[in-house]
CSV table of N, CA and C and ligand atoms in Angstrom, one decimal:
chain,number,residue,atom,x,y,z
A,819,MET,N,92.0,61.2,112.3
A,819,MET,CA,92.4,59.9,112.9
A,819,MET,C,92.4,60.9,114.7
A,820,LEU,N,93.1,62.2,114.5
A,820,LEU,CA,92.6,62.4,116.0
A,820,LEU,C,91.2,62.7,116.8
A,821,GLN,N,90.2,63.4,115.9
A,821,GLN,CA,89.5,63.9,115.8
A,821,GLN,C,88.4,62.7,116.3
A,822,GLY,N,88.6,61.5,115.3
A,822,GLY,CA,87.8,60.3,115.8
A,822,GLY,C,88.0,59.7,117.2
A,823,ALA,N,89.1,59.8,117.4
A,823,ALA,CA,89.9,59.7,118.7
A,823,ALA,C,89.2,60.2,120.1
A,824,LEU,N,89.3,61.6,119.6
A,824,LEU,CA,88.6,62.3,120.6
A,824,LEU,C,87.0,62.5,121.0
A,825,THR,N,86.5,62.0,119.9
A,825,THR,CA,85.1,61.2,120.5
A,825,THR,C,84.9,60.6,120.6
A,826,ASP,N,85.2,59.1,120.9
A,826,ASP,CA,85.3,57.6,121.6
A,826,ASP,C,86.1,57.1,122.5
A,827,TRP,N,87.2,57.8,122.3
A,827,TRP,CA,88.1,56.9,123.6
A,827,TRP,C,88.3,57.8,124.9
A,828,TRP,N,86.8,58.7,125.1
A,828,TRP,CA,86.6,59.0,126.3
A,828,TRP,C,85.4,58.0,127.4
A,829,GLY,N,84.9,57.3,126.5
A,829,GLY,CA,84.0,56.1,127.2
A,829,GLY,C,82.7,57.2,127.1
A,830,GLY,N,82.7,57.6,125.9
A,830,GLY,CA,81.1,58.5,125.7
A,830,GLY,C,80.9,59.6,126.9
A,831,GLN,N,82.1,60.1,127.3
A,831,GLN,CA,81.9,61.1,128.1
A,831,GLN,C,81.2,62.4,128.3
A,832,GLY,N,80.4,62.9,128.5
A,832,GLY,CA,80.0,64.6,128.4
A,832,GLY,C,78.5,64.4,127.0
A,833,GLY,N,78.6,62.9,126.9
A,833,GLY,CA,77.8,62.7,125.2
A,833,GLY,C,78.3,63.3,123.9
A,834,GLU,N,77.8,63.4,122.9
A,834,GLU,CA,77.9,64.9,121.7
A,834,GLU,C,78.6,66.0,122.3
A,835,ALA,N,77.9,65.8,123.0
A,835,ALA,CA,78.4,68.0,123.4
A,835,ALA,C,79.7,67.8,124.1
A,836,GLY,N,80.2,66.7,125.1
A,836,GLY,CA,81.6,66.4,125.3
A,836,GLY,C,82.7,66.2,124.4
A,837,GLY,N,82.0,65.5,123.2
A,837,GLY,CA,83.2,65.0,122.5
A,837,GLY,C,83.5,66.1,121.3
A,838,GLN,N,82.5,66.9,121.1
A,838,GLN,CA,82.5,68.9,120.6
A,838,GLN,C,83.6,69.3,121.4
A,839,GLN,N,83.3,69.2,122.7
A,839,GLN,CA,84.0,70.3,123.4
A,839,GLN,C,85.3,69.4,122.8
A,840,ARG,N,86.1,68.2,123.3
A,840,ARG,CA,87.3,67.8,123.0
A,840,ARG,C,87.6,67.9,122.0
A,841,ARG,N,86.9,67.9,120.6
A,841,ARG,CA,87.4,68.2,119.4
A,841,ARG,C,88.1,69.2,119.4
A,842,LEU,N,87.3,70.7,119.6
A,842,LEU,CA,87.4,72.2,119.9
A,842,LEU,C,88.9,72.3,120.6
A,843,LEU,N,88.9,71.6,121.1
A,843,LEU,CA,91.0,71.7,122.0
A,843,LEU,C,91.8,71.3,121.6
A,844,LEU,N,91.4,70.8,120.7
A,844,LEU,CA,92.8,70.3,119.5
A,844,LEU,C,92.4,70.9,118.5
A,845,PRO,N,92.6,71.9,118.1
A,845,PRO,CA,93.0,72.5,116.3
A,845,PRO,C,94.0,72.6,116.1
A,846,ARG,N,94.2,72.6,114.7
A,846,ARG,CA,95.4,72.3,113.8
A,846,ARG,C,96.5,72.7,115.0
A,847,LEU,N,96.9,73.8,115.5
A,847,LEU,CA,97.6,74.3,115.4
A,847,LEU,C,98.4,73.5,116.3
A,848,PHE,N,97.7,73.0,117.4
A,848,PHE,CA,98.4,71.9,118.1
A,848,PHE,C,99.4,71.2,117.3
A,849,LEU,N,99.3,70.9,116.3
A,849,LEU,CA,99.9,69.2,116.1
A,849,LEU,C,101.0,70.5,115.3
A,850,GLN,N,100.9,71.7,114.6
A,850,GLN,CA,101.6,72.1,113.8
A,850,GLN,C,102.6,73.1,114.7
A,851,HIS,N,102.6,73.5,115.7
A,851,HIS,CA,103.7,73.8,116.5
A,851,HIS,C,103.9,73.6,118.0
A,852,PHE,N,103.7,72.1,118.5
A,852,PHE,CA,103.7,71.6,119.6
A,852,PHE,C,104.5,69.9,118.9
A,853,SER,N,105.0,69.8,118.4
A,853,SER,CA,104.9,69.0,117.6
A,853,SER,C,106.4,68.3,118.5
A,854,GLU,N,107.3,69.3,118.7
A,854,GLU,CA,108.1,68.2,119.2
A,854,GLU,C,108.6,68.2,120.9
A,855,THR,N,107.3,68.2,121.5
A,855,THR,CA,107.0,67.9,122.7
A,855,THR,C,105.7,67.0,122.6
A,856,SER,N,105.2,66.5,121.5
A,856,SER,CA,103.7,65.3,121.6
A,856,SER,C,104.1,64.4,120.9
A,857,PHE,N,103.8,63.3,121.3
A,857,PHE,CA,104.4,62.4,120.8
A,857,PHE,C,102.7,61.1,120.5
A,858,TYR,N,103.1,60.9,119.8
A,858,TYR,CA,101.8,59.2,119.6
A,858,TYR,C,102.5,58.0,118.9
A,859,VAL,N,101.2,56.9,119.6
A,859,VAL,CA,102.1,55.5,119.6
A,859,VAL,C,100.8,55.5,118.2
A,860,GLU,N,101.7,54.5,117.5
A,860,GLU,CA,100.7,53.7,116.7
A,860,GLU,C,101.3,52.4,116.2
A,861,ARG,N,99.6,51.9,116.0
A,861,ARG,CA,100.3,49.9,115.3
A,861,ARG,C,99.9,49.4,114.3
A,862,ALA,N,100.4,49.6,113.6
A,862,ALA,CA,100.3,49.5,112.1
A,862,ALA,C,99.2,50.6,111.4
A,863,THR,N,99.9,51.5,111.8
A,863,THR,CA,99.3,52.8,111.2
A,863,THR,C,98.1,53.0,112.0
A,864,ALA,N,97.8,52.2,113.1
A,864,ALA,CA,96.3,53.1,113.7
A,864,ALA,C,96.8,53.5,114.8
A,865,LEU,N,96.1,54.8,115.0
A,865,LEU,CA,96.5,55.9,116.0
A,865,LEU,C,96.2,54.5,117.8
A,866,ARG,N,97.3,54.5,118.4
A,866,ARG,CA,96.8,53.7,120.2
A,866,ARG,C,97.0,54.8,120.8
A,867,ALA,N,97.8,55.6,121.1
A,867,ALA,CA,97.8,56.8,121.9
A,867,ALA,C,98.2,58.4,121.5
A,868,PHE,N,98.1,59.1,122.6
A,868,PHE,CA,98.4,60.1,121.7
A,868,PHE,C,98.9,61.1,123.2
A,869,LEU,N,100.1,62.2,123.1
A,869,LEU,CA,100.1,62.8,124.2
A,869,LEU,C,100.5,64.7,124.0
A,870,ILE,N,99.4,65.4,123.6
A,870,ILE,CA,99.8,66.6,123.3
A,870,ILE,C,100.1,67.8,124.4
A,871,GLY,N,101.4,68.0,124.3
A,871,GLY,CA,102.7,69.0,125.5
A,871,GLY,C,102.9,70.1,124.9
A,872,PHE,N,103.4,70.7,126.1
A,872,PHE,CA,104.0,71.6,125.4
A,872,PHE,C,105.5,72.8,126.7
A,873,LEU,N,105.9,73.5,126.2
A,873,LEU,CA,107.1,74.2,127.0
A,873,LEU,C,106.2,75.6,127.3
A,874,SER,N,106.2,75.7,128.7
A,874,SER,CA,105.4,76.9,128.7
A,874,SER,C,106.7,78.4,128.3
A,875,GLN,N,106.3,79.2,127.5
A,875,GLN,CA,106.7,80.7,126.8
A,875,GLN,C,106.9,81.7,128.3
A,876,SER,N,105.5,81.7,129.1
A,876,SER,CA,105.4,82.1,130.3
A,876,SER,C,106.5,82.2,131.2
A,877,ASP,N,106.5,80.8,131.4
A,877,ASP,CA,106.9,80.8,132.9
A,877,ASP,C,108.2,79.1,132.4
A,878,PRO,N,109.3,79.9,132.5
A,878,PRO,CA,110.8,78.9,131.6
A,878,PRO,C,110.8,77.9,133.2
A,879,GLU,N,109.8,77.9,134.0
A,879,GLU,CA,110.1,76.3,135.1
A,879,GLU,C,109.2,75.4,134.4
A,880,THR,N,108.1,75.8,133.5
A,880,THR,CA,106.9,74.9,133.7
A,880,THR,C,106.8,74.2,132.0
A,881,ALA,N,106.5,73.1,132.4
A,881,ALA,CA,106.0,72.5,131.1
A,881,ALA,C,104.4,72.1,131.0
A,882,TYR,N,103.8,72.0,130.1
A,882,TYR,CA,102.7,71.9,130.4
A,882,TYR,C,101.6,70.7,129.4
A,883,ILE,N,101.0,69.7,129.9
A,883,ILE,CA,100.7,68.5,129.4
A,883,ILE,C,99.1,69.3,129.1
A,884,HIS,N,98.8,68.9,127.7
A,884,HIS,CA,97.4,69.6,127.3
A,884,HIS,C,96.5,68.3,127.6
A,885,PHE,N,96.9,67.2,126.7
A,885,PHE,CA,95.6,66.4,126.5
A,885,PHE,C,96.8,65.2,126.2
A,886,VAL,N,95.8,64.4,126.5
A,886,VAL,CA,96.4,62.5,127.0
A,886,VAL,C,95.5,61.5,126.5
A,887,ALA,N,95.6,61.0,125.5
A,887,ALA,CA,94.7,59.3,125.8
A,887,ALA,C,95.2,58.6,124.7
A,888,VAL,N,94.6,57.1,125.7
A,888,VAL,CA,95.2,55.5,125.2
A,888,VAL,C,93.9,55.7,125.1
A,889,HIS,N,94.1,54.8,123.0
A,889,HIS,CA,92.5,54.0,123.0
A,889,HIS,C,92.3,52.8,124.0
A,890,PRO,N,91.0,52.8,124.5
A,890,PRO,CA,90.2,52.2,125.1
A,890,PRO,C,90.5,50.5,125.1
A,891,GLU,N,90.8,49.9,124.2
A,891,GLU,CA,91.9,48.9,124.5
A,891,GLU,C,92.6,48.6,124.7
A,892,GLU,N,93.8,49.5,124.8
A,892,GLU,CA,95.2,49.6,125.7
A,892,GLU,C,94.9,50.4,127.1
A,893,GLN,N,94.1,51.1,127.6
A,893,GLN,CA,94.4,51.6,128.9
A,893,GLN,C,94.1,50.3,130.1
A,894,ARG,N,95.1,51.1,130.8
A,894,ARG,CA,96.4,50.2,132.0
A,894,ARG,C,96.9,49.7,131.2
A,895,GLY,N,97.5,49.5,130.2
A,895,GLY,CA,98.4,48.6,129.8
A,895,GLY,C,99.8,49.2,129.8
A,896,GLY,N,100.0,50.8,130.4
A,896,GLY,CA,101.3,51.3,130.5
A,896,GLY,C,101.6,52.3,129.3
A,897,LEU,N,100.9,52.7,128.8
A,897,LEU,CA,100.8,53.9,127.3
A,897,LEU,C,100.9,54.6,128.0
A,898,GLY,N,99.5,55.2,128.6
A,898,GLY,CA,99.9,56.7,129.1
A,898,GLY,C,101.2,56.7,130.2
A,899,SER,N,101.9,56.2,131.0
A,899,SER,CA,102.9,56.3,131.7
A,899,SER,C,104.2,56.7,130.8
A,900,ALA,N,104.1,55.4,129.8
A,900,ALA,CA,105.4,55.4,128.8
A,900,ALA,C,105.2,56.8,128.8
A,901,LEU,N,103.9,57.5,127.6
A,901,LEU,CA,104.8,59.0,127.1
A,901,LEU,C,104.5,59.9,128.3
A,902,TYR,N,103.7,59.7,129.7
A,902,TYR,CA,104.5,60.9,130.3
A,902,TYR,C,105.8,60.8,130.5
A,903,ARG,N,106.3,59.5,130.9
A,903,ARG,CA,107.9,59.6,131.2
A,903,ARG,C,108.5,60.2,130.2
A,904,ARG,N,108.1,60.3,128.7
A,904,ARG,CA,109.2,60.8,127.7
A,904,ARG,C,109.1,62.2,127.6
A,905,PHE,N,107.6,62.4,128.1
A,905,PHE,CA,107.2,63.9,128.0
A,905,PHE,C,108.1,64.6,129.0
A,906,PHE,N,108.4,63.9,130.7
A,906,PHE,CA,109.2,64.8,131.6
A,906,PHE,C,110.3,64.8,131.1
A,907,ASP,N,111.3,63.7,130.5
A,907,ASP,CA,112.7,63.7,130.0
A,907,ASP,C,112.5,64.9,129.3
A,908,VAL,N,111.7,65.4,128.0
A,908,VAL,CA,112.4,66.3,127.2
A,908,VAL,C,112.3,67.4,128.4
A,909,ALA,N,111.0,67.7,128.8
A,909,ALA,CA,111.0,69.0,129.9
A,909,ALA,C,111.9,68.9,130.3
A,910,ARG,N,112.5,67.7,131.0
A,910,ARG,CA,113.9,68.4,132.1
A,910,ARG,C,115.2,68.8,131.4
A,911,GLY,N,115.0,68.2,130.1
A,911,GLY,CA,116.2,68.2,129.2
A,911,GLY,C,116.1,69.8,128.5
A,912,HIS,N,115.0,70.3,128.9
A,912,HIS,CA,114.7,71.7,128.4
A,912,HIS,C,115.0,72.7,129.7
A,913,GLY,N,115.3,72.0,130.8
A,913,GLY,CA,115.5,72.6,131.6
A,913,GLY,C,114.6,73.0,132.8
A,914,ARG,N,112.9,72.7,132.0
A,914,ARG,CA,112.1,72.4,133.1
A,914,ARG,C,111.6,72.0,134.1
A,915,SER,N,111.9,72.4,135.9
A,915,SER,CA,111.7,71.1,136.8
A,915,SER,C,109.9,71.6,137.1
A,916,ARG,N,109.0,71.9,136.9
A,916,ARG,CA,107.6,71.5,136.9
A,916,ARG,C,106.8,70.6,135.5
A,917,VAL,N,105.8,70.4,135.9
A,917,VAL,CA,104.4,70.5,135.0
A,917,VAL,C,103.0,70.1,135.1
A,918,ARG,N,101.9,70.7,134.5
A,918,ARG,CA,101.3,71.0,134.7
A,918,ARG,C,100.4,70.3,134.0
A,919,ALA,N,99.0,69.9,134.2
A,919,ALA,CA,98.0,69.8,133.7
A,919,ALA,C,96.0,69.9,134.3
A,920,ILE,N,95.7,69.9,133.1
A,920,ILE,CA,94.0,70.1,134.1
A,920,ILE,C,92.8,69.3,133.9
A,921,THR,N,92.4,69.0,134.3
A,921,THR,CA,91.0,67.8,133.6
A,921,THR,C,89.8,68.8,134.6
A,922,SER,N,88.6,67.5,134.0
A,922,SER,CA,87.4,68.1,134.1
A,922,SER,C,87.3,67.2,135.6
A,923,PRO,N,86.3,67.6,136.6
A,923,PRO,CA,86.5,66.9,137.9
A,923,PRO,C,85.1,65.6,137.8
A,924,ALA,N,85.0,65.2,136.5
A,924,ALA,CA,84.0,64.2,136.1
A,924,ALA,C,84.9,63.1,135.6
A,925,ASN,N,86.0,63.5,135.1
A,925,ASN,CA,86.8,63.0,135.0
A,925,ASN,C,88.0,61.9,136.3
A,926,ARG,N,87.3,60.7,136.5
A,926,ARG,CA,87.6,60.1,137.8
A,926,ARG,C,88.7,59.8,137.3
A,927,ASN,N,88.5,58.8,135.9
A,927,ASN,CA,90.0,57.9,136.0
A,927,ASN,C,90.9,58.9,135.7
A,928,SER,N,91.0,60.2,135.5
A,928,SER,CA,91.8,61.0,135.1
A,928,SER,C,92.3,61.4,136.6
A,929,ILE,N,91.6,61.9,137.3
A,929,ILE,CA,92.4,62.1,138.2
A,929,ILE,C,92.9,61.3,139.3
A,930,ALA,N,93.1,59.7,139.0
A,930,ALA,CA,93.3,58.6,139.7
A,930,ALA,C,94.6,58.1,138.8
A,931,TYR,N,95.0,58.7,137.5
A,931,TYR,CA,95.9,57.9,137.0
A,931,TYR,C,96.8,59.5,137.2
A,932,HIS,N,96.3,60.4,137.3
A,932,HIS,CA,97.5,61.8,137.7
A,932,HIS,C,98.2,61.6,139.2
A,933,THR,N,97.1,61.2,139.7
A,933,THR,CA,97.6,61.4,141.2
A,933,THR,C,98.9,60.1,141.3
A,934,ARG,N,98.0,59.2,140.5
A,934,ARG,CA,99.4,57.9,140.4
A,934,ARG,C,100.7,58.3,139.2
A,935,MET,N,100.5,59.0,139.0
A,935,MET,CA,101.9,59.8,138.3
A,935,MET,C,102.4,60.9,138.9
A,936,GLY,N,102.1,61.3,140.3
A,936,GLY,CA,102.7,61.9,141.0
A,936,GLY,C,102.6,63.3,141.1
A,937,PHE,N,101.3,63.6,140.9
A,937,PHE,CA,100.9,65.1,140.4
A,937,PHE,C,100.2,65.1,141.7
A,938,ARG,N,100.3,66.1,141.9
A,938,ARG,CA,99.6,67.2,143.4
A,938,ARG,C,98.4,67.7,142.8
A,939,ILE,N,96.8,67.5,143.4
A,939,ILE,CA,96.1,68.7,143.0
A,939,ILE,C,95.9,69.6,143.8
A,940,GLU,N,96.0,70.3,142.9
A,940,GLU,CA,95.5,72.3,144.0
A,940,GLU,C,94.6,72.4,144.8
A,941,PRO,N,94.6,72.9,145.2
A,941,PRO,CA,93.3,73.2,146.6
A,941,PRO,C,92.1,73.9,145.6
A,942,GLY,N,92.1,74.4,145.1
A,942,GLY,CA,91.2,74.9,144.0
A,942,GLY,C,90.0,76.1,145.0
A,943,ASP,N,89.1,76.5,144.9
A,943,ASP,CA,87.9,76.7,145.8
A,943,ASP,C,87.1,76.1,146.2
A,944,ARG,N,86.9,74.6,146.1
A,944,ARG,CA,85.8,74.0,146.5
A,944,ARG,C,86.4,72.2,146.6
A,945,THR,N,85.5,71.4,147.3
A,945,THR,CA,86.2,70.1,146.8
A,945,THR,C,84.4,69.3,146.5
A,946,GLU,N,85.5,68.6,146.0
A,946,GLU,CA,84.3,67.2,145.7
A,946,GLU,C,84.8,66.2,145.1
A,947,ASP,N,84.0,65.2,146.4
A,947,ASP,CA,84.3,63.9,146.2
A,947,ASP,C,86.0,63.8,147.1
A,948,GLY,N,85.8,65.1,148.3
A,948,GLY,CA,87.5,65.1,148.4
A,948,GLY,C,88.5,66.0,147.6
A,949,VAL,N,88.2,66.4,146.2
A,949,VAL,CA,89.2,66.6,145.4
A,949,VAL,C,89.1,68.1,145.2
A,950,GLY,N,90.1,69.1,145.1
A,950,GLY,CA,90.4,70.5,144.8
A,950,GLY,C,89.4,70.9,143.3
A,951,VAL,N,88.5,71.5,143.2
A,951,VAL,CA,87.5,71.8,142.1
A,951,VAL,C,88.1,73.8,141.8
A,952,CYS,N,88.7,74.1,141.1
A,952,CYS,CA,88.7,75.2,140.4
A,952,CYS,C,87.2,75.6,139.6
A,953,THR,N,86.4,76.3,140.3
A,953,THR,CA,84.7,76.6,139.9
A,953,THR,C,85.1,77.9,138.7
A,954,ASP,N,84.5,77.2,137.3
A,954,ASP,CA,84.5,78.2,136.5
A,954,ASP,C,85.9,78.8,135.7
A,955,TYR,N,87.0,77.8,135.9
A,955,TYR,CA,88.5,77.9,135.7
A,955,TYR,C,88.8,78.1,134.1
A,956,ASP,N,87.9,77.7,133.2
A,956,ASP,CA,87.8,77.5,131.9
A,956,ASP,C,86.4,78.4,131.1
A,957,GLY,N,85.6,78.7,132.0
A,957,GLY,CA,84.9,79.7,131.8
A,957,GLY,C,83.7,79.2,132.5
A,958,PRO,N,82.5,80.1,132.2
A,958,PRO,CA,81.4,79.6,132.8
A,958,PRO,C,80.7,78.1,133.2
A,959,GLY,N,80.3,77.2,133.8
A,959,GLY,CA,80.2,76.5,133.9
A,959,GLY,C,81.6,74.8,133.6
A,960,LEU,N,82.7,75.8,133.1
A,960,LEU,CA,83.8,75.1,132.9
A,960,LEU,C,84.7,74.4,134.1
A,961,ASP,N,84.4,74.2,134.9
A,961,ASP,CA,85.3,73.6,135.9
A,961,ASP,C,86.1,72.8,136.0
A,962,ARG,N,87.4,73.0,136.9
A,962,ARG,CA,88.7,72.3,136.1
A,962,ARG,C,89.0,71.6,137.4
A,963,VAL,N,90.1,70.6,137.2
A,963,VAL,CA,90.5,70.2,138.6
A,963,VAL,C,92.3,70.8,137.8
A,964,SER,N,93.1,70.9,139.1
A,964,SER,CA,94.5,71.8,138.5
A,964,SER,C,95.2,70.8,138.7
A,965,PHE,N,96.6,70.2,138.5
A,965,PHE,CA,97.6,69.1,138.9
A,965,PHE,C,98.9,70.1,139.2
A,966,VAL,N,100.0,69.3,139.5
A,966,VAL,CA,100.9,70.2,139.5
A,966,VAL,C,102.0,68.7,139.8
A,967,ARG,N,103.2,68.8,139.2
A,967,ARG,CA,104.3,67.8,139.6
A,967,ARG,C,105.4,68.4,139.5
A,968,GLU,N,106.3,68.1,140.5
A,968,GLU,CA,107.7,68.7,140.2
A,968,GLU,C,108.4,67.0,139.6
A,969,LEU,N,109.9,67.9,138.9
A,969,LEU,CA,110.3,67.0,137.8
A,969,LEU,C,111.7,66.9,138.7
B,846,LIG,C1,93.9,58.6,131.6
B,846,LIG,C2,95.0,57.3,130.4
B,846,LIG,C3,95.5,58.6,129.9
B,846,LIG,C4,95.5,56.2,131.6
B,846,LIG,O1,96.5,55.7,130.1
B,846,LIG,P1,97.1,54.5,130.8
B,846,LIG,O2,97.5,54.1,129.7
B,846,LIG,O3,95.9,53.6,130.5
B,846,LIG,O4,97.3,54.5,132.0
B,846,LIG,P2,98.8,53.4,132.8
B,846,LIG,O5,98.6,51.9,131.8
B,846,LIG,O6,100.0,54.2,132.1
B,846,LIG,O7,98.8,53.6,134.3
B,846,LIG,C5,99.6,54.5,135.0
B,846,LIG,C6,99.0,54.4,135.9
B,846,LIG,O8,98.2,54.6,136.5
B,846,LIG,C7,97.5,53.9,137.0
B,846,LIG,N1,95.9,54.3,136.6
B,846,LIG,C8,95.4,54.7,135.4
B,846,LIG,N2,94.1,54.5,135.4
B,846,LIG,C9,93.7,54.7,136.3
B,846,LIG,C10,92.1,54.3,136.9
B,846,LIG,N3,91.7,54.7,136.2
B,846,LIG,N4,92.3,54.0,138.1
B,846,LIG,C11,93.1,54.0,138.6
B,846,LIG,N5,94.9,53.8,138.6
B,846,LIG,C12,94.7,54.0,137.4
B,846,LIG,C13,97.6,52.9,136.5
B,846,LIG,O9,97.1,51.3,137.5
B,846,LIG,C14,99.1,53.0,136.5
B,846,LIG,O10,100.0,52.4,138.3
B,846,LIG,P3,101.1,51.2,138.1
B,846,LIG,O11,102.4,51.9,138.2
B,846,LIG,O12,100.7,51.2,139.7
B,846,LIG,O13,100.7,50.0,138.1
B,846,LIG,C15,93.4,56.6,129.9
B,846,LIG,O14,93.0,56.1,130.6
B,846,LIG,C16,92.8,57.2,129.0
B,846,LIG,O15,93.3,57.5,127.6
B,846,LIG,N6,91.6,57.9,129.3
B,846,LIG,C17,90.6,58.2,128.5
B,846,LIG,C18,91.3,59.7,128.1
B,846,LIG,C19,91.7,60.6,129.1
B,846,LIG,O16,90.6,60.4,130.1
B,846,LIG,N7,92.3,61.3,129.3
B,846,LIG,C20,93.0,62.4,130.3
B,846,LIG,C21,92.2,63.3,130.7
B,846,LIG,S1,92.7,64.8,129.5
């Protein structure tokens, strides 16, 4: 079910290569080993939204949101922010004082959403349409926008 969401819920962003890239970003280990900090919304057994997050092992102040998505029919309906609020509460409960996340510079919706959710965009090494971008952040050609929010 998640694999289908990773293919379809981004509005075809990046074409088939984009879908494949997203599917590879969510191997089974995330579902097995981060279940206490990952949340799913289902209606009549159909997946409508999910958030995959974890508590950093290396930085005891930080929690990290790896993936979030809402079914296209439900976007802008409050599910994304509800999942984020739940994650923030759990992270606070574990003594975390900041949350981090990244997205690709092409994902303007994600940038708008994270900004609205109180995240700051880190400067990066260049700007694109006024947004700080970290070139090759995840490897050659894989630029990312980096977000941080205090809790
Ligand atoms: C990004 C995403 C998770 C947001 O979830 P959502 O349920 O649509 O967001 P919400 O309805 O909870 O919106 C929360 C706030 O962000 C704002 N917002 C959400 N999407 C926005 C957009 N595209 N542009 C501007 N503001 C936006 C909302 O207006 C709302 O603000 P408000 O509190 O002032 O009303 C969802 O649109 C999505 O799944 N997109 C495709 C997948 C994706 O890009 N994931 C993120 C990168 S991994």
